Every structure is written in C-alpha cells, then in structure tokens.
Short mmCIF file of C-alpha atoms in Angstrom, two decimals:
data_model
loop_
_atom_site.label_atom_id
_atom_site.label_comp_id
_atom_site.label_asym_id
_atom_site.label_seq_id
_atom_site.Cartn_x
_atom_site.Cartn_y
_atom_site.Cartn_z
CA MET A 1 0.00 -0.01 -0.08
CA SER A 2 1.43 3.30 -1.12
CA ASP A 3 -0.68 5.67 0.85
CA ILE A 4 0.33 6.96 4.16
CA TYR A 5 -2.94 7.72 6.18
CA ASP A 6 -3.30 10.38 8.59
CA LEU A 7 -4.74 7.87 10.87
CA ALA A 8 -5.08 4.21 11.51
CA ILE A 9 -7.73 3.00 13.80
CA LEU A 10 -7.19 -0.65 15.28
CA GLY A 11 -10.35 -2.25 16.63
CA GLY A 12 -14.08 -2.42 16.11
CA GLY A 13 -15.57 -1.88 19.58
CA PRO A 14 -17.37 1.19 20.85
CA ALA A 15 -14.16 3.09 21.20
CA GLY A 16 -12.74 2.11 17.80
CA ILE A 17 -16.14 2.82 16.07
CA THR A 18 -16.54 6.34 17.82
CA ALA A 19 -13.04 7.26 16.66
CA ALA A 20 -14.04 6.26 13.14
CA ILE A 21 -16.94 8.43 13.35
CA TYR A 22 -15.17 11.41 14.80
CA ALA A 23 -12.20 10.72 12.12
CA SER A 24 -14.67 10.85 9.33
CA ARG A 25 -16.10 14.08 10.51
CA ALA A 26 -12.96 15.59 10.86
CA ARG A 27 -12.13 14.63 7.31
CA LEU A 28 -8.98 12.72 8.30
CA ASN A 29 -7.58 10.37 5.70
CA THR A 30 -8.25 7.20 7.79
CA ILE A 31 -7.75 3.49 7.50
CA TRP A 32 -9.87 1.38 9.99
CA ILE A 33 -8.97 -2.28 10.57
CA ASP A 34 -11.02 -4.87 12.80
CA LYS A 35 -10.56 -8.67 12.67
CA ASN A 36 -14.23 -9.15 13.56
CA PHE A 37 -16.91 -9.46 11.11
CA ALA A 38 -19.63 -8.06 13.47
CA PRO A 39 -19.25 -4.45 14.79
CA GLY A 40 -19.15 -3.69 18.45
CA GLY A 41 -16.54 -5.89 20.06
CA GLN A 42 -17.36 -7.29 23.45
CA ILE A 43 -20.84 -5.85 23.47
CA THR A 44 -21.98 -8.30 20.82
CA ALA A 45 -21.79 -11.08 23.45
CA THR A 46 -24.05 -9.25 25.83
CA TYR A 47 -27.72 -10.33 25.57
CA GLU A 48 -29.05 -7.12 26.71
CA VAL A 49 -27.53 -3.69 27.51
CA ASP A 50 -29.42 -1.64 29.97
CA ASN A 51 -27.32 1.14 30.96
CA TYR A 52 -26.32 2.90 27.61
CA PRO A 53 -28.25 6.30 27.66
CA GLY A 54 -31.19 6.53 25.42
CA MET A 55 -31.36 2.78 24.48
CA PRO A 56 -32.67 0.90 27.48
CA GLY A 57 -33.10 -2.91 26.91
CA ILE A 58 -31.29 -2.98 23.53
CA SER A 59 -29.40 -6.13 22.66
CA GLY A 60 -25.47 -5.97 22.52
CA MET A 61 -25.67 -7.15 18.86
CA ASP A 62 -28.09 -4.53 17.93
CA LEU A 63 -26.27 -1.79 19.66
CA GLY A 64 -23.13 -2.84 17.96
CA GLU A 65 -24.89 -2.92 14.42
CA ALA A 66 -26.22 0.64 15.31
CA PHE A 67 -22.85 1.93 16.00
CA GLY A 68 -21.28 0.31 12.90
CA GLU A 69 -24.11 1.69 10.56
CA HIS A 70 -23.47 5.12 11.82
CA ALA A 71 -19.78 5.02 10.76
CA ARG A 72 -21.03 3.50 7.55
CA LYS A 73 -23.37 6.34 6.96
CA LEU A 74 -20.14 8.68 7.06
CA GLY A 75 -18.40 6.52 4.65
CA LEU A 76 -16.01 4.60 6.85
CA GLU A 77 -15.96 0.73 7.04
CA PRO A 78 -13.30 -1.39 8.47
CA GLN A 79 -11.01 -3.48 6.72
CA ARG A 80 -11.81 -7.06 7.89
CA GLU A 81 -8.15 -8.18 8.59
CA LYS A 82 -6.00 -9.76 11.49
CA ILE A 83 -3.12 -7.55 12.25
CA LEU A 84 0.11 -9.50 12.69
CA SER A 85 2.50 -6.84 13.72
CA LEU A 86 2.93 -3.13 14.38
CA GLU A 87 6.31 -1.64 13.48
CA ASN A 88 8.26 1.68 13.95
CA ILE A 89 5.32 2.95 16.13
CA SER A 90 7.35 5.63 17.71
CA GLY A 91 8.47 6.80 14.20
CA GLU A 92 7.03 9.47 12.06
CA VAL A 93 5.24 6.86 9.83
CA LYS A 94 3.93 3.79 11.65
CA THR A 95 3.64 0.46 9.84
CA ILE A 96 0.71 -2.09 10.19
CA ARG A 97 1.00 -5.62 8.83
CA THR A 98 -1.67 -7.96 8.09
CA LYS A 99 -1.64 -11.21 6.33
CA LYS A 100 -2.53 -9.51 2.93
CA HIS A 101 -1.28 -5.98 3.26
CA GLU A 102 1.06 -3.44 4.67
CA TYR A 103 -0.41 -0.11 5.85
CA GLN A 104 1.29 3.02 6.78
CA ALA A 105 -0.04 5.79 8.90
CA LYS A 106 1.21 8.95 10.70
CA THR A 107 -0.89 8.31 13.95
CA LEU A 108 -2.41 5.17 15.56
CA ILE A 109 -5.57 4.91 17.67
CA LEU A 110 -5.23 1.37 19.62
CA ALA A 111 -8.68 0.21 20.37
CA PHE A 112 -8.03 -3.61 20.65
CA GLY A 113 -9.96 -3.58 23.92
CA ALA A 114 -9.68 -6.13 26.75
CA GLU A 115 -11.19 -9.65 27.43
CA HIS A 116 -12.55 -10.98 30.62
CA ARG A 117 -10.35 -13.62 31.96
CA LYS A 118 -12.51 -16.94 31.40
CA LEU A 119 -12.74 -19.82 33.78
CA ASP A 120 -12.49 -22.36 30.68
CA ILE A 121 -14.89 -24.83 32.01
CA PRO A 122 -17.93 -26.43 30.53
CA GLY A 123 -20.93 -24.49 29.94
CA GLU A 124 -19.25 -21.06 30.18
CA ASP A 125 -19.29 -20.26 26.36
CA ASP A 126 -22.45 -22.05 25.59
CA LEU A 127 -24.31 -19.99 28.24
CA GLY A 128 -22.72 -16.78 27.72
CA GLY A 129 -25.58 -14.24 27.79
CA LEU A 130 -27.90 -16.74 28.94
CA GLY A 131 -27.00 -16.41 32.76
CA VAL A 132 -23.28 -16.25 32.47
CA SER A 133 -21.96 -12.70 32.93
CA TYR A 134 -18.65 -10.90 33.48
CA CYS A 135 -20.17 -7.69 34.62
CA ALA A 136 -22.64 -7.41 37.72
CA THR A 137 -23.42 -3.79 37.22
CA CYS A 138 -24.49 -4.56 33.66
CA ASP A 139 -26.56 -7.49 34.08
CA GLY A 140 -27.33 -7.85 37.80
CA ALA A 141 -30.85 -5.85 37.34
CA PHE A 142 -31.89 -9.12 35.51
CA TYR A 143 -31.47 -11.36 38.57
CA LYS A 144 -33.79 -9.47 41.03
CA ASP A 145 -35.23 -11.69 43.77
CA ARG A 146 -33.35 -14.51 42.30
CA THR A 147 -30.03 -16.54 43.19
CA ALA A 148 -26.73 -15.67 41.72
CA VAL A 149 -23.23 -17.08 42.09
CA VAL A 150 -20.16 -14.79 41.98
CA VAL A 151 -16.70 -16.46 41.19
CA GLY A 152 -13.59 -14.64 42.45
CA GLY A 153 -11.92 -13.32 45.55
CA GLY A 154 -10.64 -9.88 44.61
CA ASN A 155 -12.01 -6.41 44.99
CA VAL A 156 -14.36 -6.80 41.76
CA ALA A 157 -15.75 -10.14 42.85
CA ALA A 158 -16.37 -8.85 46.41
CA GLU A 159 -17.98 -5.62 45.18
CA ASP A 160 -20.06 -7.57 42.61
CA ALA A 161 -21.29 -9.87 45.43
CA VAL A 162 -22.32 -6.73 47.43
CA PHE A 163 -24.01 -5.17 44.54
CA LEU A 164 -25.96 -8.20 43.71
CA SER A 165 -27.02 -8.84 47.30
CA GLY A 166 -29.14 -5.58 47.07
CA LEU A 167 -31.01 -7.34 44.20
CA CYS A 168 -30.90 -11.06 44.55
CA GLU A 169 -32.67 -13.19 47.17
CA LYS A 170 -29.27 -15.00 47.66
CA VAL A 171 -25.59 -14.62 46.56
CA TYR A 172 -23.02 -17.35 46.67
CA LEU A 173 -19.39 -16.24 46.65
CA VAL A 174 -17.12 -18.82 45.47
CA HIS A 175 -13.43 -18.53 46.12
CA ARG A 176 -10.38 -21.15 45.78
CA ARG A 177 -8.84 -19.93 49.01
CA ASP A 178 -9.99 -19.64 52.67
CA ALA A 179 -9.69 -15.88 52.65
CA LEU A 180 -10.65 -13.07 50.23
CA ARG A 181 -7.76 -11.14 48.36
CA ALA A 182 -10.13 -7.87 48.40
CA ASP A 183 -9.55 -4.78 50.46
CA LYS A 184 -10.50 -5.10 54.04
CA ALA A 185 -13.03 -2.37 53.66
CA ILE A 186 -15.05 -4.26 50.91
CA GLN A 187 -14.65 -7.42 52.83
CA GLU A 188 -16.42 -5.95 55.80
CA LYS A 189 -19.33 -5.18 53.47
CA VAL A 190 -19.31 -8.56 52.02
CA PHE A 191 -19.45 -10.05 55.62
CA ALA A 192 -22.27 -7.57 56.66
CA CYS A 193 -24.60 -8.87 54.02
CA GLU A 194 -26.79 -11.55 55.41
CA ASN A 195 -27.83 -13.02 51.94
CA ILE A 196 -24.22 -13.68 50.78
CA GLU A 197 -22.99 -16.94 51.55
CA MET A 198 -19.23 -17.54 51.38
CA VAL A 199 -18.16 -20.82 49.57
CA TRP A 200 -14.51 -21.26 50.62
CA ASP A 201 -11.73 -23.25 49.22
CA SER A 202 -13.63 -24.05 46.06
CA VAL A 203 -13.17 -24.05 42.39
CA PRO A 204 -15.75 -24.03 39.65
CA LEU A 205 -15.95 -27.15 37.40
CA GLU A 206 -18.96 -26.70 35.28
CA ILE A 207 -21.71 -24.25 34.42
CA LEU A 208 -25.08 -26.13 34.60
CA GLY A 209 -28.04 -25.51 32.33
CA GLN A 210 -29.49 -26.18 28.85
CA GLU A 211 -31.24 -23.03 27.48
CA GLU A 212 -30.37 -20.96 30.49
CA VAL A 213 -28.05 -21.08 33.76
CA THR A 214 -29.45 -23.46 36.48
CA GLY A 215 -26.40 -23.78 38.69
CA LEU A 216 -22.68 -24.23 39.14
CA LYS A 217 -20.92 -27.32 39.97
CA ILE A 218 -17.91 -26.84 42.24
CA ARG A 219 -14.99 -28.91 44.06
CA ASN A 220 -13.74 -28.19 47.49
CA VAL A 221 -9.82 -28.26 47.07
CA LYS A 222 -9.34 -29.48 50.50
CA THR A 223 -11.91 -32.28 50.75
CA GLU A 224 -12.24 -33.03 47.03
CA GLU A 225 -15.95 -33.05 47.63
CA GLU A 226 -18.12 -32.12 44.84
CA ARG A 227 -21.42 -30.30 44.80
CA GLU A 228 -23.90 -28.15 42.97
CA LEU A 229 -25.04 -24.68 43.89
CA LYS A 230 -28.51 -23.92 42.38
CA ALA A 231 -28.38 -20.54 40.78
CA ASP A 232 -29.99 -18.36 37.89
CA GLY A 233 -26.82 -16.64 37.00
CA VAL A 234 -22.98 -17.00 37.30
CA PHE A 235 -21.04 -13.78 37.63
CA ILE A 236 -17.42 -14.32 36.81
CA ALA A 237 -14.75 -12.01 38.24
CA VAL A 238 -11.48 -13.47 38.05
CA GLY A 239 -9.71 -10.64 36.14
CA ILE A 240 -9.56 -9.04 32.92
CA VAL A 241 -6.89 -9.31 30.26
CA PRO A 242 -5.93 -6.44 28.08
CA SER A 243 -5.27 -7.07 24.40
CA THR A 244 -1.82 -5.60 24.18
CA ALA A 245 0.35 -8.21 22.96
CA LEU A 246 1.25 -6.42 19.72
CA VAL A 247 2.51 -3.45 21.70
CA LYS A 248 3.71 -4.96 25.05
CA ASP A 249 7.50 -4.22 24.25
CA GLN A 250 6.73 -0.94 22.50
CA LEU A 251 4.70 1.04 24.71
CA LYS A 252 4.77 1.86 28.35
CA LEU A 253 2.21 -0.54 30.23
CA ASP A 254 1.00 -0.52 33.88
CA GLU A 255 1.52 -3.40 36.26
CA ASN A 256 -1.59 -5.08 35.02
CA GLY A 257 -0.55 -4.91 31.22
CA TYR A 258 -2.91 -2.05 30.48
CA ILE A 259 -1.49 0.88 28.05
CA CYS A 260 -0.69 3.81 30.24
CA ALA A 261 -2.71 6.59 28.88
CA GLY A 262 -4.99 9.24 30.30
CA GLU A 263 -8.32 10.47 29.05
CA ASP A 264 -6.52 12.23 26.34
CA GLY A 265 -5.30 8.83 25.14
CA VAL A 266 -1.72 9.81 24.79
CA THR A 267 0.77 6.88 25.07
CA SER A 268 4.52 6.82 25.42
CA ALA A 269 5.02 6.82 21.84
CA PRO A 270 4.55 9.90 19.78
CA GLY A 271 1.47 9.92 17.74
CA VAL A 272 0.15 6.70 19.36
CA PHE A 273 -3.18 6.83 21.27
CA ALA A 274 -5.07 4.30 23.41
CA ALA A 275 -8.92 4.12 23.48
CA GLY A 276 -11.26 2.02 25.52
CA ASP A 277 -10.66 -1.01 27.77
CA ILE A 278 -6.92 -1.24 26.47
CA ARG A 279 -5.89 1.83 28.68
CA THR A 280 -5.41 2.47 32.37
CA LYS A 281 -8.82 3.63 33.77
CA ALA A 282 -11.23 3.18 36.76
CA LEU A 283 -14.30 2.11 34.90
CA ARG A 284 -14.58 0.01 31.77
CA GLN A 285 -18.03 0.52 30.20
CA ILE A 286 -19.53 1.29 26.83
CA VAL A 287 -19.98 5.12 27.69
CA THR A 288 -16.28 5.33 28.86
CA ALA A 289 -14.99 3.68 25.66
CA VAL A 290 -17.14 5.85 23.43
CA SER A 291 -15.64 8.91 25.23
CA ASP A 292 -12.10 7.58 24.86
CA GLY A 293 -12.67 7.15 20.95
CA ALA A 294 -13.63 10.80 20.69
CA ASN A 295 -10.79 12.16 22.82
CA ALA A 296 -8.24 10.02 20.86
CA VAL A 297 -9.15 11.55 17.66
CA ALA A 298 -8.94 15.18 19.09
CA SER A 299 -5.51 14.16 20.39
CA ALA A 300 -4.32 12.62 16.99
CA GLN A 301 -5.73 16.00 15.37
CA LYS A 302 -3.52 18.22 17.54
CA TYR A 303 -0.60 15.88 17.14
CA LEU A 304 -1.01 16.31 13.30
CA TRP A 305 -1.35 20.04 13.52
CA ARG A 306 1.53 20.24 15.72
CA THR A 307 3.80 18.39 13.46
CA ASP A 308 2.64 19.91 10.30
CA ASN A 309 1.81 16.17 8.98
CA GLY A 310 -1.45 17.31 7.40
CA ASN A 311 -3.54 20.29 6.15
CA HIS A 312 -6.25 19.88 8.77
#
C-alpha cells in the first residue's frame, strides 16, 4: 500500500467505532482495521444492554450494529483483517502488517479492548449471555429476587457480590482460598450482607443448564468433595486481560498490562493513542469507551497539527 494515512484506527468496539465516526467528521484520511466481522467488540456477546443512555434494553448485537451503521453512513468501514504486527510505532510513519497488506499511517489509535479472563470450564461459552456474565453492574438487574453465584476473590468479585446482594434473594461467593484478596473495607461489606454465603476453598467445575443457567458445579480443593449450587446466574470476576500483545514491548504498560494513557489517550509513543478498555482507567463501560474514542481523535488531530503532518 503506497498511501500514508493520517490515522489508522485498530479495533472495532465502541471506542474504535466512535473514533471512526469522529475521524470521518474531521475529514482525516483514515484506515480502519478490525478482525471481527460484526461491529461492537465485547458488547456483541451481551444479551441485553440496559445502561447505555437512550437505548434501554437493546441487545448488544443490535447496539453494535447501530454503532457500525453510523460509521458506514459517514463513509467509513473497517478492513476485515487480522493485524500480525505493528512496526516503528515511535517513528514518524507507523507500519501495520496484516496477512495480505502493509499499511502506513502518521498516527495510530489502539482500540483492541480487553477480554474478561475466563474460567475455561464446560458451559461457560454455551451459556454466555444466558446467565453467564462478566459484569454485575451491567446485568445484575436481570436477577432481581433470584439467586446468583459470583466466582472470584478480589475487589471486583467482592464488590459484585455486595452489589448483587441488594438485588438478589441469595448470592454465593465462590473463592478458591479460605480468605478473600479484596481490600478489608470491601470484605467488611461482604460479611455484613446476610444474604451472601461464602463458599471457601472451592473451584468451579461446570456451569449447568441448557437454555439458561441452572447452577454451578464446584469442588472443594481440601476435601475433594463435589457439589452443585442452584443459581439463575453466574458472574465471573477472575480478572481482565488487556489485548496488548502487539505493543507490549513498544509502549509503557502498567503493572496489569494496560497501556498507560490518560483521558486524552496519549501513550508513551508519539502519535500513538489508546482508547477504550485497553488503557489504564477506573471504569470500563460502553460509555467510557465511546468517550475515549472521541478524545483519541482530538488528540490525533492536535498531534497532526503540531507536527505539520497534514493540512487539517
């Protein structure tokens, strides 16, 4: 490819799509690349989104499609390719290699997102969106007056259990050790909730159900005893894995592997910006990803103006 683009947007979740919309409106010469066929990233796996303003109850697939359609109306669609490598990203012109092509751009917006760490047990994928969730604040309202299981022992798991205890009739908190890793203040909240039952020294074996979740099969790591917890929902909170493999040796990352970048998206490499779940931030939601996409384009424009790399 002989063209040198003003901007390359990498990723097709809410952050990447919003960046595409803003880049199109800014009339930047843009290449947009996403390996997934359906627009929306992680949200396409969400059965129902109930916290995006103005669209209560929309399915994740429909919301992703609406986002993608907005970008299409402005004339921008992603190249459906898997990126194999990013080269010279600290240089004036950055190189993106895919299986079929090589692209060059003056600025990059990295919007690869992050993935919830999975349990990798039977039933997890089959019942995704049918009772298996990785976000209690997103999906907890669907389990009002029902029974839920939270798997994990850190701050997120403990906070999820407390949050769900205000909605659910009963909450099981399953942890593989005999003490939580969560901060003491959060632990105190957990132990103060009468409808939270701690299930210590236990690991999940299988998420049960056909059309929807009916329970979780667990094993006690000390006694080897196996049993089933009856539940309507299983909330998995065992960590998040940022999709930073392509840049882990080229950008400054935090201790958890996220790209160090503030709300402006500015990273340790000139002309490279991070947006969405891939960057260091307190809250990872659709609304914050959308904001990141807009901010990253604004930062890319400033960079282009400052370096006289375009007539914008």
